[in-house]
Coordinates of C-alpha atoms and ligand atoms in Angstrom, one line a residue:
M174 CA 17.9 -30.0 -9.8
L175 CA 14.4 -31.0 -11.3
N176 CA 13.7 -30.0 -14.5
S177 CA 10.7 -28.2 -16.0
E178 CA 8.8 -31.6 -16.5
N179 CA 9.5 -33.3 -13.6
L180 CA 8.6 -30.1 -11.9
I181 CA 5.5 -29.9 -13.1
T182 CA 4.8 -33.7 -12.3
A183 CA 5.8 -33.2 -8.8
L184 CA 3.6 -30.0 -8.3
N185 CA 0.7 -32.0 -9.8
N186 CA 1.2 -34.4 -7.0
I187 CA 0.5 -31.8 -4.3
L188 CA -2.0 -29.7 -6.3
S189 CA -5.1 -30.0 -8.3
P190 CA -5.0 -28.9 -11.8
E191 CA -6.9 -25.8 -11.1
Q192 CA -4.3 -24.6 -9.0
I193 CA -1.5 -24.7 -11.6
N194 CA -0.9 -22.4 -14.3
T195 CA 1.5 -23.3 -17.3
K196 CA -0.1 -21.0 -19.7
E197 CA 2.5 -19.5 -22.0
S198 CA 1.5 -15.6 -21.8
D199 CA 0.9 -16.0 -18.2
L200 CA 4.5 -17.4 -17.5
Y201 CA 5.5 -14.9 -19.8
E202 CA 3.7 -11.9 -17.8
A203 CA 4.7 -13.6 -14.5
S204 CA 8.4 -13.0 -15.4
A205 CA 8.7 -9.4 -14.8
D206 CA 7.0 -6.7 -13.0
R207 CA 6.5 -2.8 -13.9
Y208 CA 10.0 -2.0 -13.8
K209 CA 10.7 -3.6 -17.3
K210 CA 6.9 -2.7 -18.3
Y211 CA 8.0 -1.6 -21.8
A212 CA 10.4 -4.0 -22.8
K213 CA 7.6 -6.6 -21.6
A214 CA 5.0 -5.1 -23.7
R215 CA 7.1 -4.9 -26.7
K216 CA 7.9 -8.4 -26.4
V217 CA 11.7 -8.2 -25.5
L218 CA 12.0 -9.5 -22.4
D219 CA 15.8 -10.8 -21.6
V220 CA 14.8 -12.8 -18.2
P221 CA 13.4 -16.5 -18.1
S222 CA 9.6 -17.8 -17.7
P223 CA 8.7 -19.4 -14.6
V224 CA 8.0 -23.2 -15.1
A225 CA 4.5 -22.3 -13.1
I226 CA 2.4 -20.4 -11.3
V227 CA 0.9 -22.0 -8.3
Y228 CA -2.4 -21.0 -6.1
P229 CA -2.2 -22.2 -3.2
Y230 CA -5.9 -21.8 -0.9
N231 CA -4.7 -21.8 2.8
S232 CA -1.4 -21.4 4.7
D233 CA -1.1 -25.5 4.8
E234 CA -0.7 -25.4 1.0
V235 CA 2.0 -22.9 1.1
S236 CA 3.6 -24.6 3.9
T237 CA 3.5 -27.9 1.6
I238 CA 5.0 -26.2 -1.4
L239 CA 7.8 -24.4 0.2
E240 CA 9.0 -27.4 1.7
F241 CA 9.1 -29.3 -1.9
C242 CA 11.2 -26.1 -3.0
N243 CA 13.3 -25.9 -0.3
E244 CA 14.7 -29.2 -1.0
N245 CA 14.8 -29.5 -4.5
Q246 CA 16.5 -26.1 -4.6
I247 CA 13.8 -24.4 -6.4
N248 CA 13.6 -20.7 -7.1
V249 CA 10.1 -19.2 -5.5
I250 CA 8.6 -16.0 -6.1
P251 CA 5.6 -14.6 -3.5
R252 CA 2.8 -12.7 -6.1
G253 CA 0.3 -10.3 -5.3
G254 CA -1.4 -7.5 -7.2
N255 CA 1.4 -7.8 -9.4
T256 CA 1.8 -4.1 -9.2
A257 CA 5.7 -4.2 -8.0
T258 CA 7.7 -1.3 -9.5
E259 CA 11.3 -2.2 -8.5
G260 CA 11.9 -5.8 -10.0
G261 CA 10.8 -7.7 -6.8
L262 CA 8.8 -10.1 -9.4
E263 CA 11.3 -10.4 -11.9
N264 CA 12.3 -14.2 -12.4
W265 CA 16.5 -14.1 -12.5
K266 CA 16.2 -18.2 -12.4
D267 CA 15.8 -20.4 -15.3
I268 CA 13.6 -23.2 -12.5
T269 CA 11.2 -20.8 -10.8
V270 CA 7.9 -21.3 -9.5
V271 CA 5.5 -18.0 -8.8
I272 CA 3.4 -18.8 -5.8
D273 CA 0.3 -16.6 -6.1
T274 CA -2.7 -15.7 -3.8
L275 CA -5.4 -15.3 -6.3
Y276 CA -7.4 -18.1 -4.0
M277 CA -6.3 -16.6 -0.5
N278 CA -9.0 -14.4 -0.8
K279 CA -11.1 -14.3 2.0
I280 CA -12.1 -11.3 4.7
I281 CA -11.6 -13.5 7.7
K282 CA -12.9 -10.9 10.2
I283 CA -13.8 -7.5 10.8
D284 CA -13.7 -6.5 14.3
S285 CA -14.8 -2.9 14.7
Y286 CA -15.1 -3.1 18.9
N287 CA -11.6 -3.9 18.9
S288 CA -10.8 -2.1 15.7
Q289 CA -9.1 -4.3 13.9
A290 CA -9.4 -6.5 10.8
T291 CA -7.7 -9.9 9.5
V292 CA -7.9 -10.7 5.6
Q293 CA -6.1 -13.7 3.9
A294 CA -3.0 -12.7 1.8
G295 CA -4.9 -12.2 -1.6
V296 CA -8.0 -9.9 -0.3
S297 CA -7.3 -6.5 -2.3
L298 CA -7.1 -3.1 -0.2
E299 CA -10.3 -2.1 -2.0
E300 CA -12.2 -5.0 -1.3
L301 CA -11.6 -4.6 2.6
E302 CA -11.9 -0.8 2.0
I303 CA -15.3 -1.4 0.3
E304 CA -16.6 -3.7 3.3
L305 CA -15.3 -1.2 6.1
R306 CA -17.0 1.9 4.4
K307 CA -20.5 0.1 4.8
I308 CA -19.9 0.0 8.7
G309 CA -18.4 3.6 8.6
Y310 CA -14.8 2.6 8.6
T311 CA -11.5 2.9 7.0
T312 CA -8.1 0.8 6.7
G313 CA -6.5 4.2 6.4
H314 CA -4.6 3.1 3.8
S315 CA -4.4 4.3 0.3
P316 CA -1.1 3.7 -2.0
Q317 CA -2.5 4.6 -6.1
S318 CA -2.5 1.1 -6.5
K319 CA -5.4 0.6 -3.8
P320 CA -7.7 -1.0 -6.4
V321 CA -5.4 -3.6 -7.5
A322 CA -2.9 -4.2 -4.9
K323 CA -3.4 -7.1 -2.1
Y324 CA -2.5 -7.8 1.6
G325 CA 0.3 -9.8 1.4
G326 CA 2.5 -7.5 -1.5
L327 CA 1.2 -4.3 1.0
V328 CA 2.7 -5.6 4.0
S329 CA 5.9 -7.1 2.3
T330 CA 7.1 -4.0 0.0
R331 CA 6.6 -2.0 3.4
S332 CA 3.7 0.2 1.3
I333 CA 2.4 3.4 2.4
G334 CA -0.5 5.5 1.4
Q335 CA -1.4 8.9 0.3
F336 CA -3.1 9.6 4.1
S337 CA 0.1 8.5 5.6
T338 CA 0.7 11.6 7.5
L339 CA -2.2 11.0 9.6
Y340 CA -2.5 7.1 9.8
G341 CA 0.8 6.1 8.8
G342 CA 2.7 3.3 7.1
I343 CA 1.9 -0.2 6.7
E344 CA 4.0 -1.1 9.4
D345 CA 2.1 1.4 11.7
M346 CA -1.8 -0.6 10.9
V347 CA -0.2 -4.4 10.7
V348 CA -1.2 -5.9 14.1
G349 CA -0.3 -9.3 13.7
L350 CA 0.2 -11.7 10.8
E351 CA 0.7 -15.2 9.6
C352 CA 3.6 -16.3 7.4
V353 CA 5.2 -19.6 6.0
F354 CA 9.0 -19.9 6.2
P355 CA 10.9 -22.1 3.4
D356 CA 11.3 -25.3 5.9
G357 CA 7.4 -25.1 6.1
H358 CA 7.4 -24.0 9.4
I359 CA 3.9 -21.8 9.9
A360 CA 4.9 -18.6 12.1
K361 CA 1.3 -16.9 13.7
I362 CA 2.0 -13.7 15.3
K363 CA -0.6 -12.6 17.4
N364 CA -3.0 -9.7 17.7
V365 CA -2.3 -7.6 20.7
S366 CA -2.1 -3.8 21.4
R367 CA 1.1 -3.6 22.2
R368 CA 4.0 -6.0 23.5
A369 CA 7.6 -5.7 24.7
G370 CA 8.4 -9.8 24.5
G371 CA 11.5 -8.8 23.1
P372 CA 12.6 -7.5 19.7
D373 CA 9.1 -7.1 17.6
I374 CA 9.3 -10.0 15.3
R375 CA 6.5 -8.2 13.0
H376 CA 9.6 -6.3 11.2
I377 CA 11.4 -9.3 10.2
V378 CA 8.2 -9.9 7.7
I379 CA 7.0 -6.6 7.0
G380 CA 9.1 -5.5 4.2
N381 CA 10.6 -9.1 3.4
E382 CA 9.7 -8.8 0.2
G383 CA 9.5 -12.4 -0.2
T384 CA 12.7 -13.0 0.2
L385 CA 12.8 -14.7 4.0
C386 CA 8.9 -16.0 4.0
F387 CA 5.3 -16.0 2.5
I388 CA 2.8 -13.9 4.4
T389 CA -0.6 -15.7 4.4
E390 CA -2.9 -14.2 6.6
V391 CA -2.5 -10.5 7.8
T392 CA -4.5 -8.1 10.7
I393 CA -4.8 -4.8 10.4
K394 CA -6.1 -1.8 12.4
I395 CA -9.0 -0.4 11.1
F396 CA -10.1 3.4 11.8
R397 CA -13.8 5.4 12.1
Y398 CA -14.0 7.5 8.9
Y399 CA -15.6 10.8 9.2
P400 CA -15.5 11.8 4.8
E401 CA -17.8 14.6 5.8
N402 CA -15.3 16.8 8.0
N403 CA -12.8 16.3 5.1
K404 CA -10.9 19.8 4.1
F405 CA -8.6 20.7 1.5
Y406 CA -6.4 23.4 1.3
G407 CA -3.9 24.2 -1.7
Y408 CA -1.1 27.2 -2.4
L409 CA 0.7 28.0 -5.1
V410 CA 4.2 28.5 -3.9
K411 CA 7.5 30.0 -5.0
D412 CA 10.0 26.9 -4.9
V413 CA 10.3 23.1 -3.4
D414 CA 12.1 25.0 -0.4
T415 CA 9.1 26.8 0.9
G416 CA 7.0 24.1 0.7
I417 CA 9.3 22.0 2.5
K418 CA 9.3 24.4 5.2
V419 CA 5.5 24.6 5.3
L420 CA 5.3 20.8 5.4
R421 CA 7.7 20.9 8.5
E422 CA 6.2 23.9 10.5
V423 CA 2.8 21.9 10.5
M424 CA 4.4 18.8 11.4
V425 CA 6.5 19.8 14.0
N426 CA 4.2 21.9 15.5
G427 CA 2.1 18.5 16.3
F428 CA -0.6 18.4 13.7
R429 CA -1.3 15.6 11.6
P430 CA -2.7 16.2 8.1
S431 CA -3.6 13.1 6.1
V432 CA -2.1 14.5 3.2
A433 CA 0.8 17.0 2.8
R434 CA 2.7 17.4 0.4
T435 CA 4.6 19.6 -1.9
Y436 CA 5.4 19.4 -5.8
S437 CA 7.7 20.8 -8.0
E438 CA 6.9 23.3 -11.0
E439 CA 7.3 20.5 -13.3
D440 CA 5.8 18.0 -11.4
A441 CA 2.8 20.2 -10.4
A442 CA 2.1 20.6 -14.1
Q443 CA 1.3 17.1 -14.9
H444 CA -0.8 16.4 -11.4
F445 CA -2.5 20.4 -11.4
Y446 CA -3.4 20.8 -14.7
H447 CA -6.3 23.0 -14.0
F448 CA -4.6 25.6 -11.7
H449 CA -0.9 25.1 -11.6
E450 CA 0.3 28.6 -13.6
N451 CA 4.0 27.1 -14.1
K452 CA 4.3 27.2 -10.3
C453 CA 5.1 25.2 -7.2
V454 CA 2.1 23.5 -5.5
L455 CA 1.7 23.0 -1.7
I456 CA -1.6 20.7 -0.8
F457 CA -3.0 19.8 2.4
M458 CA -5.8 17.5 3.4
A459 CA -7.5 17.6 7.0
E460 CA -9.3 14.6 8.1
G461 CA -11.0 13.1 11.3
P462 CA -13.2 13.9 14.5
K463 CA -14.5 17.5 13.3
K464 CA -12.6 19.5 16.2
I465 CA -9.4 17.8 15.0
V466 CA -10.1 18.9 11.6
E467 CA -10.7 22.4 12.3
A468 CA -7.6 22.7 14.6
T469 CA -5.6 21.2 11.9
G470 CA -7.0 23.3 9.0
E471 CA -6.0 26.5 11.6
A472 CA -2.7 24.8 12.2
I473 CA -1.7 25.1 8.1
E474 CA -3.1 28.4 7.9
E475 CA -0.8 29.1 10.2
A476 CA 2.1 27.5 8.9
A477 CA 1.6 29.1 5.4
E478 CA 1.4 32.6 6.9
K479 CA 4.3 32.3 8.5
Y480 CA 6.1 31.4 5.2
N481 CA 4.1 34.0 3.7
E482 CA 6.9 35.5 1.4
G483 CA 7.2 32.1 -0.3
I484 CA 3.8 32.0 -1.0
I485 CA 2.2 33.3 -4.1
K486 CA -1.5 32.5 -3.5
Q487 CA -4.1 30.3 -2.3
V488 CA -6.3 28.3 -4.4
D489 CA -10.0 27.2 -4.2
S490 CA -10.1 24.1 -2.0
S491 CA -12.6 22.8 -4.6
L492 CA -9.8 22.2 -7.1
I493 CA -7.7 20.1 -4.5
E494 CA -11.0 17.9 -3.5
D495 CA -11.4 17.5 -7.4
W496 CA -7.9 15.9 -7.4
F497 CA -8.2 13.9 -4.6
N498 CA -11.2 12.4 -6.4
H499 CA -9.7 11.0 -8.9
L500 CA -6.1 9.8 -7.1
N501 CA -6.1 6.1 -7.6
W502 CA -5.2 4.1 -10.9
T503 CA -7.3 1.1 -11.7
Q504 CA -6.0 -2.0 -13.6
K505 CA -7.3 -0.3 -16.5
D506 CA -5.4 3.0 -15.8
I507 CA -2.1 0.9 -15.6
D508 CA -2.9 -1.1 -18.7
D509 CA -3.3 2.1 -20.8
E510 CA -0.4 3.9 -19.4
I511 CA 1.9 0.8 -21.2
E512 CA -0.5 1.5 -24.4
G513 CA 0.7 5.1 -24.5
M514 CA 4.4 4.0 -23.9
I515 CA 4.1 1.6 -26.8
E516 CA 2.3 4.5 -29.0
N517 CA 4.6 7.1 -28.6
N518 CA 7.9 5.5 -27.8
S519 CA 7.8 7.5 -24.8
H520 CA 8.5 7.0 -20.6
S521 CA 5.9 8.9 -18.8
G522 CA 6.1 8.7 -14.9
F523 CA 9.4 6.8 -14.1
T524 CA 9.9 7.5 -10.0
T525 CA 12.4 7.0 -7.6
E526 CA 11.2 7.5 -4.3
I527 CA 13.9 8.7 -1.1
S528 CA 13.5 10.0 2.5
A529 CA 15.8 12.0 4.3
D530 CA 15.2 14.6 7.5
W531 CA 13.8 18.0 6.8
E532 CA 17.1 19.9 6.7
T533 CA 18.8 17.0 4.1
I534 CA 15.8 16.6 1.5
P535 CA 16.2 20.3 -0.2
L536 CA 20.0 19.3 -0.4
I537 CA 19.3 15.8 -2.1
Y538 CA 16.7 17.4 -4.3
N539 CA 18.6 20.1 -5.9
N540 CA 21.9 18.1 -6.2
V541 CA 20.0 15.6 -8.0
I542 CA 18.3 17.6 -10.6
D543 CA 21.4 19.5 -11.0
R544 CA 23.4 16.4 -11.7
V545 CA 20.8 14.9 -13.8
R546 CA 20.7 17.7 -16.0
N547 CA 24.3 18.3 -16.2
E548 CA 25.6 14.6 -16.3
F549 CA 22.9 12.3 -17.8
P550 CA 24.0 11.5 -21.3
R551 CA 20.2 11.4 -22.4
A552 CA 19.3 14.6 -20.8
H553 CA 18.3 15.6 -24.1
D554 CA 15.6 13.2 -24.5
L555 CA 13.8 14.1 -21.0
T556 CA 10.4 15.4 -21.2
M557 CA 9.9 16.1 -17.1
L558 CA 12.2 16.0 -14.6
G559 CA 10.8 17.1 -11.1
G560 CA 9.3 15.5 -7.7
H561 CA 7.3 15.7 -4.7
S562 CA 7.3 15.3 -1.3
S563 CA 3.9 13.2 -0.1
H564 CA 4.7 12.0 3.1
S565 CA 5.9 13.7 6.0
Y566 CA 7.1 12.9 9.7
L567 CA 8.3 14.9 12.8
N568 CA 11.7 14.3 11.6
G569 CA 12.1 14.6 8.1
T570 CA 9.8 13.8 4.6
N571 CA 10.1 11.8 1.6
M572 CA 11.1 13.0 -1.7
Y573 CA 9.2 11.3 -5.0
F574 CA 11.7 12.0 -8.3
V575 CA 9.5 11.9 -11.2
Y576 CA 11.0 11.8 -14.6
N577 CA 9.8 11.2 -18.3
Y578 CA 11.9 10.6 -21.5
D579 CA 11.3 10.4 -25.3
I580 CA 12.8 6.7 -25.8
H581 CA 15.5 6.8 -28.8
C582 CA 16.8 3.2 -28.0
A583 CA 16.2 -0.3 -28.5
P584 CA 13.6 -1.5 -26.0
E585 CA 15.7 -4.0 -24.4
D586 CA 17.8 -1.3 -23.5
E587 CA 15.6 1.3 -22.3
M588 CA 16.2 0.9 -18.6
I589 CA 20.1 0.4 -18.8
I590 CA 20.1 3.8 -21.0
Y591 CA 17.5 5.7 -19.6
H592 CA 16.2 4.6 -16.1
H593 CA 19.4 3.4 -14.1
P594 CA 21.8 6.4 -14.9
I595 CA 18.9 8.7 -13.2
Q596 CA 18.4 6.4 -10.7
K597 CA 22.3 5.9 -10.0
I598 CA 22.4 9.6 -9.6
I599 CA 19.1 9.5 -7.1
V600 CA 20.3 6.9 -4.7
E601 CA 24.2 8.1 -4.7
E602 CA 23.3 11.7 -3.3
T603 CA 20.8 10.4 -1.0
L604 CA 23.3 8.0 0.4
K605 CA 26.2 10.6 0.5
A606 CA 23.6 13.1 2.2
G607 CA 22.3 10.0 5.0
G608 CA 19.2 9.6 3.5
S609 CA 17.3 6.3 2.6
M610 CA 17.4 5.2 -1.0
C611 CA 14.0 3.6 -0.5
H612 CA 11.0 5.1 0.9
H613 CA 8.2 3.1 0.1
H614 CA 8.5 0.7 -3.4
G615 CA 11.1 -1.6 -2.0
I616 CA 14.4 -2.5 -3.0
G617 CA 13.2 -5.2 -5.4
K618 CA 15.9 -6.7 -7.7
Y619 CA 17.1 -2.8 -9.3
R620 CA 18.2 -1.0 -6.1
S621 CA 19.9 -4.8 -4.9
E622 CA 23.3 -3.5 -5.8
W623 CA 23.3 -0.7 -3.0
T624 CA 21.4 -2.6 -0.3
K625 CA 24.8 -2.7 1.8
D626 CA 25.5 0.7 1.2
E627 CA 22.0 1.5 2.7
H628 CA 22.6 -0.4 5.6
G629 CA 26.4 0.1 6.6
T630 CA 27.6 -2.2 9.3
A631 CA 24.1 -3.3 9.9
Y632 CA 24.0 -5.1 6.8
Y633 CA 25.6 -7.6 9.0
M634 CA 21.7 -8.3 10.5
L635 CA 20.0 -8.4 7.1
E636 CA 22.3 -11.0 6.3
K637 CA 22.0 -13.4 9.1
L638 CA 18.0 -13.3 8.9
K639 CA 18.4 -14.3 5.1
E640 CA 20.9 -16.8 6.3
A641 CA 18.6 -18.4 9.3
F642 CA 15.2 -18.5 7.8
D643 CA 16.4 -19.2 3.7
P644 CA 19.8 -21.0 4.1
N645 CA 19.2 -22.4 0.5
G646 CA 18.4 -18.9 -0.6
I647 CA 14.9 -20.0 -2.6
M648 CA 13.4 -17.2 -1.7
N649 CA 12.8 -14.7 -4.7
Y650 CA 16.7 -15.0 -5.8
G651 CA 17.9 -11.4 -6.4
T652 CA 15.4 -9.4 -4.7
I653 CA 17.0 -7.2 -1.7
F654 CA 19.9 -9.2 -1.0
P655 CA 22.6 -8.5 -4.0
Q656 CA 23.6 -11.5 -6.1
A657 CA 26.5 -10.5 -8.7
E658 CA 25.9 -12.9 -11.1
G659 CA 22.4 -11.4 -11.8
I660 CA 23.1 -8.1 -11.3
N661 CA 26.1 -8.4 -14.3
K662 CA 24.0 -10.2 -16.1
Y663 CA 20.6 -8.1 -16.0
I664 CA 21.8 -4.7 -14.8
R665 CA 25.2 -3.2 -16.0
Ligands
FAD697 C1 -0.2 2.8 -10.5 C2 0.9 2.4 -9.2 C3 0.9 3.0 -8.1 C4 1.5 2.6 -7.0 N1 1.7 3.5 -5.9 C5 2.1 3.2 -4.8 C6 1.7 3.8 -3.4 O1 1.1 4.6 -3.4 N2 2.7 3.2 -2.2 C7 3.3 2.6 -2.3 O2 3.8 2.1 -1.3 N3 3.5 1.7 -3.3 C8 2.9 2.1 -4.8 N4 3.0 1.2 -5.3 C9 3.8 0.0 -5.8 C10 3.0 -1.2 -5.2 O3 1.9 -1.2 -5.6 C11 3.4 -1.6 -4.1 O4 4.8 -2.0 -3.7 C12 2.4 -2.7 -3.3 O5 2.5 -2.9 -1.8 C13 2.5 -4.2 -4.0 O6 1.4 -5.1 -3.4 P1 0.9 -6.0 -4.5 O7 0.1 -7.0 -4.1 O8 0.7 -5.7 -5.9 O9 2.2 -7.1 -5.2 P2 2.9 -7.5 -5.6 O10 3.3 -6.6 -6.6 O11 2.5 -9.1 -6.1 O12 4.7 -8.0 -5.0 C14 5.7 -7.1 -4.8 C15 6.5 -7.7 -3.8 O13 6.0 -8.4 -2.6 C16 6.2 -9.9 -2.6 N5 5.0 -10.3 -2.4 C17 3.9 -10.5 -2.7 N6 2.9 -11.1 -2.1 C18 3.6 -11.6 -0.9 C19 3.3 -12.7 0.0 N7 1.9 -13.0 -0.2 N8 4.0 -13.3 0.8 C20 5.6 -12.6 0.9 N9 6.2 -12.0 -0.3 C21 4.8 -11.4 -1.3 C22 6.5 -10.2 -4.3 O14 7.6 -11.1 -4.1 C23 7.0 -8.8 -4.3 O15 8.9 -8.8 -4.1 C24 2.1 1.5 -7.2 C25 2.3 0.8 -8.0 C26 1.5 1.4 -8.9 C27 1.7 0.4 -10.3

């Protein structure tokens, strides 16, 4: 195996100087993602820094770098917008190269006639959205990290946006893509409206979290945009169960509002400070062509009427619109949050997102809240515990658990003392009830201890993919696929 010095020399033979970054502060920044944001900001990270960050311009360069790393058994971490939350960008190996899509930033084609656009992996969602809005189109994708997240990362994590109930998750949007495997092979999945040529191989790439291949190009669907027709609906409701029932009613009746959400009292208080009145909040947004918006709006009002015993009151729609207009986080918001944590020694807004069918979600929610309140040894440090359902489907929905706490321990111990025990309860209750422990943030490194439980007998298929595409295990060591050594060192 190469040492750091030899590795940098070898990289210089492959790339130009402006494509290799060995600045210490940037390497420290690259050694972990937002999972350990507090320890990182307090400069007490317990993981090694990568040896270099490299910035290829195109898929041929990615291929050369990967082939080299594969031959020399060097761990590789693909990186996009750097907004990962589950340790997918954290480094667990002494010799690691981060491959960043910074220079792969071209919008290749916007094809409004065929309703699709092709971008290099380093194009941010916001950049593409701005270009599309100029011609009356939208990506329909709007995760809260939209201003920062990039296409390679969005596809690689199976991300989902705030309007998913209408437009779907990224897996519903990807038409075709290009990716590079550790042996240097460049694979291009063509862009067609549908195919039945065997299993849908896009799904080997979507959600791989940089553990099987490096995504270099993505083609996604684009949609006509009708902001002038948007309608907003909001209600104060008696409990989470009522909110979930109304969401279900709208969905099973065949309607697709773009936003459909229910918040617990605690979570509502931090999102809707201007009207929550210490109650649960239910909100909807209808979007699209006028007639569809009208029909969807009527269906929302009928569903609320059906469960009117649990509805306390309807709120002014302009309050929901106002909330909607301030949804996304810029890089400045992300930085400010970390500064706030350091100043106050408190963690606000840690989340774990799971999914299950309609019947099961309220059970999981109630079991988790009970167990955290009664079993979590630091429950007295919690300043908020609640959640919301924000992405609904015909057969079920998600639950986004949110928890804030004051930190009374060494910064390097925060995650193991506070976050991990809560996350463990959430994952245990979800898997016990047959749900998925991971709705949209990816497994990263910190849910990898439960990957086998998540998939059960189907883990066989996942394991074989790893063996086939990454036999030397160079792609993002510790992410998705459990590695006992890393788990024992960095999690337990
Ligand atoms: C404030 C905030 C809000 C968020 N809101 C949402 C939300 O609403 N919905 C949601 O789904 N997520 C959300 N996230 C999580 C995160 O933004 C998403 O997971 C996003 O898809 C990550 O994209 P990125 O470009 O930042 O990827 P990165 O953080 O750079 O990487 C994420 C993972 O993808 C891999 N990866 C990156 N690029 C490539 C590539 N080219 N090829 C292969 N693998 C690659 C990395 O190795 C890593 O495992 C949020 C995060 C923050 C900080």
